[in-house]
């Protein structure tokens, strides 16, 4: 398949932009595994120490915030690379101008 009529720098910036989302997803996966392990450990020992009862909801809130961030980032990638595919200037300009600038 032929590349679109864009400069090599523009194509590379789009590749890096998309790669950063993939790396973020890998990091989220690692965080999900660590959350599961920590939750299992704390749940089994929740009666041993009072602080464990505080840590369970705290870890859950942190994980929910991280999940929300990951969902928002996935939605942003959809807006950038699917809905606004032919935006002048590419993905960097779409995220720094218009309604997505608030993100």
PDB file of C-alpha atoms in Angstrom:
ATOM      1  CA  UNK A   1       0.000   0.000   0.000  1.00  0.00           C
ATOM      2  CA  UNK A   2       1.342   3.407  -0.935  1.00  0.00           C
ATOM      3  CA  UNK A   3       1.903   5.977   1.768  1.00  0.00           C
ATOM      4  CA  UNK A   4      -0.222   9.125   1.711  1.00  0.00           C
ATOM      5  CA  UNK A   5       1.208  12.278   0.243  1.00  0.00           C
ATOM      6  CA  UNK A   6       2.854  13.460   3.439  1.00  0.00           C
ATOM      7  CA  UNK A   7       6.421  14.202   4.363  1.00  0.00           C
ATOM      8  CA  UNK A   8       8.565  11.587   6.064  1.00  0.00           C
ATOM      9  CA  UNK A   9       8.644  13.719   9.230  1.00  0.00           C
ATOM     10  CA  UNK A  10       4.836  13.886   9.361  1.00  0.00           C
ATOM     11  CA  UNK A  11       4.534  10.125   8.893  1.00  0.00           C
ATOM     12  CA  UNK A  12       7.134   9.473  11.583  1.00  0.00           C
ATOM     13  CA  UNK A  13       5.374  11.759  14.052  1.00  0.00           C
ATOM     14  CA  UNK A  14       2.113   9.862  13.444  1.00  0.00           C
ATOM     15  CA  UNK A  15       3.900   6.550  13.984  1.00  0.00           C
ATOM     16  CA  UNK A  16       5.429   7.781  17.239  1.00  0.00           C
ATOM     17  CA  UNK A  17       2.079   9.163  18.369  1.00  0.00           C
ATOM     18  CA  UNK A  18       0.395   5.800  17.789  1.00  0.00           C
ATOM     19  CA  UNK A  19       3.308   3.880  19.330  1.00  0.00           C
ATOM     20  CA  UNK A  20       3.031   5.922  22.513  1.00  0.00           C
ATOM     21  CA  UNK A  21      -0.563   4.740  22.882  1.00  0.00           C
ATOM     22  CA  UNK A  22       0.547   1.121  22.514  1.00  0.00           C
ATOM     23  CA  UNK A  23       3.276   1.568  25.154  1.00  0.00           C
ATOM     24  CA  UNK A  24       0.712   3.162  27.464  1.00  0.00           C
ATOM     25  CA  UNK A  25      -1.526   0.118  27.010  1.00  0.00           C
ATOM     26  CA  UNK A  26       1.308  -2.219  27.954  1.00  0.00           C
ATOM     27  CA  UNK A  27       1.939  -0.156  31.078  1.00  0.00           C
ATOM     28  CA  UNK A  28      -1.744  -0.304  31.934  1.00  0.00           C
ATOM     29  CA  UNK A  29      -1.680  -4.090  31.586  1.00  0.00           C
ATOM     30  CA  UNK A  30       1.234  -4.318  34.003  1.00  0.00           C
ATOM     31  CA  UNK A  31      -0.617  -2.045  36.410  1.00  0.00           C
ATOM     32  CA  UNK A  32      -3.756  -4.217  36.165  1.00  0.00           C
ATOM     33  CA  UNK A  33      -1.759  -7.319  37.090  1.00  0.00           C
ATOM     34  CA  UNK A  34      -0.127  -5.547  40.031  1.00  0.00           C
ATOM     35  CA  UNK A  35      -3.535  -4.301  41.184  1.00  0.00           C
ATOM     36  CA  UNK A  36      -4.936  -7.834  41.091  1.00  0.00           C
ATOM     37  CA  UNK A  37      -2.002  -9.219  43.064  1.00  0.00           C
ATOM     38  CA  UNK A  38      -2.133  -6.438  45.666  1.00  0.00           C
ATOM     39  CA  UNK A  39      -5.900  -6.714  46.037  1.00  0.00           C
ATOM     40  CA  UNK A  40      -5.692 -10.470  46.531  1.00  0.00           C
ATOM     41  CA  UNK A  41      -2.940 -10.067  49.129  1.00  0.00           C
ATOM     42  CA  UNK A  42      -4.715  -7.301  51.039  1.00  0.00           C
ATOM     43  CA  UNK A  43      -8.090  -9.046  50.927  1.00  0.00           C
ATOM     44  CA  UNK A  44      -6.681 -12.187  52.476  1.00  0.00           C
ATOM     45  CA  UNK A  45      -5.017 -10.222  55.273  1.00  0.00           C
ATOM     46  CA  UNK A  46      -7.635  -7.510  55.832  1.00  0.00           C
ATOM     47  CA  UNK A  47      -8.339  -8.625  59.402  1.00  0.00           C
ATOM     48  CA  UNK A  48      -4.656  -8.741  60.369  1.00  0.00           C
ATOM     49  CA  UNK A  49      -4.052  -4.985  60.271  1.00  0.00           C
ATOM     50  CA  UNK A  50      -6.386  -2.043  60.180  1.00  0.00           C
ATOM     51  CA  UNK A  51      -4.379  -0.232  57.498  1.00  0.00           C
ATOM     52  CA  UNK A  52      -5.218  -2.957  54.974  1.00  0.00           C
ATOM     53  CA  UNK A  53      -8.876  -1.951  55.191  1.00  0.00           C
ATOM     54  CA  UNK A  54      -7.826   1.552  54.115  1.00  0.00           C
ATOM     55  CA  UNK A  55      -5.504   0.389  51.343  1.00  0.00           C
ATOM     56  CA  UNK A  56      -8.112  -1.702  49.501  1.00  0.00           C
ATOM     57  CA  UNK A  57     -10.433   1.214  48.635  1.00  0.00           C
ATOM     58  CA  UNK A  58      -7.442   3.465  48.009  1.00  0.00           C
ATOM     59  CA  UNK A  59      -5.934   1.061  45.465  1.00  0.00           C
ATOM     60  CA  UNK A  60      -9.327   0.572  43.845  1.00  0.00           C
ATOM     61  CA  UNK A  61      -9.818   4.314  43.407  1.00  0.00           C
ATOM     62  CA  UNK A  62      -6.350   4.657  41.900  1.00  0.00           C
ATOM     63  CA  UNK A  63      -7.037   1.798  39.518  1.00  0.00           C
ATOM     64  CA  UNK A  64     -10.384   3.294  38.483  1.00  0.00           C
ATOM     65  CA  UNK A  65      -8.732   6.648  37.760  1.00  0.00           C
ATOM     66  CA  UNK A  66      -6.100   4.881  35.681  1.00  0.00           C
ATOM     67  CA  UNK A  67      -8.793   2.946  33.827  1.00  0.00           C
ATOM     68  CA  UNK A  68     -10.688   6.163  33.092  1.00  0.00           C
ATOM     69  CA  UNK A  69      -7.508   7.750  31.749  1.00  0.00           C
ATOM     70  CA  UNK A  70      -6.832   4.752  29.523  1.00  0.00           C
ATOM     71  CA  UNK A  71     -10.390   4.831  28.135  1.00  0.00           C
ATOM     72  CA  UNK A  72     -10.112   8.564  27.444  1.00  0.00           C
ATOM     73  CA  UNK A  73      -6.799   8.036  25.667  1.00  0.00           C
ATOM     74  CA  UNK A  74      -8.279   5.262  23.525  1.00  0.00           C
ATOM     75  CA  UNK A  75     -11.171   7.558  22.615  1.00  0.00           C
ATOM     76  CA  UNK A  76      -8.706  10.301  21.695  1.00  0.00           C
ATOM     77  CA  UNK A  77      -6.827   7.907  19.411  1.00  0.00           C
ATOM     78  CA  UNK A  78     -10.120   7.029  17.730  1.00  0.00           C
ATOM     79  CA  UNK A  79     -10.916  10.705  17.212  1.00  0.00           C
ATOM     80  CA  UNK A  80      -7.468  11.424  15.832  1.00  0.00           C
ATOM     81  CA  UNK A  81      -6.859   8.441  13.568  1.00  0.00           C
ATOM     82  CA  UNK A  82     -10.410   7.478  12.501  1.00  0.00           C
ATOM     83  CA  UNK A  83     -12.894  10.338  12.789  1.00  0.00           C
ATOM     84  CA  UNK A  84     -10.490  13.136  11.797  1.00  0.00           C
ATOM     85  CA  UNK A  85      -8.117  11.172   9.608  1.00  0.00           C
ATOM     86  CA  UNK A  86      -7.564  13.933   7.066  1.00  0.00           C
ATOM     87  CA  UNK A  87      -7.237  16.848   9.495  1.00  0.00           C
ATOM     88  CA  UNK A  88      -4.740  19.375   8.090  1.00  0.00           C
ATOM     89  CA  UNK A  89      -1.443  19.048   9.918  1.00  0.00           C
ATOM     90  CA  UNK A  90      -1.970  15.534  11.239  1.00  0.00           C
ATOM     91  CA  UNK A  91      -2.547  14.225  14.746  1.00  0.00           C
ATOM     92  CA  UNK A  92      -0.295  16.724  16.501  1.00  0.00           C
ATOM     93  CA  UNK A  93      -2.382  19.632  15.234  1.00  0.00           C
ATOM     94  CA  UNK A  94      -5.667  17.968  16.074  1.00  0.00           C
ATOM     95  CA  UNK A  95      -4.710  17.533  19.731  1.00  0.00           C
ATOM     96  CA  UNK A  96      -3.350  21.059  20.089  1.00  0.00           C
ATOM     97  CA  UNK A  97      -6.238  22.899  18.436  1.00  0.00           C
ATOM     98  CA  UNK A  98      -9.994  22.852  18.469  1.00  0.00           C
ATOM     99  CA  UNK A  99     -12.202  21.022  20.971  1.00  0.00           C
ATOM    100  CA  UNK A 100      -9.512  18.467  21.809  1.00  0.00           C
ATOM    101  CA  UNK A 101      -7.096  21.121  23.099  1.00  0.00           C
ATOM    102  CA  UNK A 102      -8.726  20.885  26.543  1.00  0.00           C
ATOM    103  CA  UNK A 103      -7.544  17.268  26.841  1.00  0.00           C
TER     104      UNK A 103
END
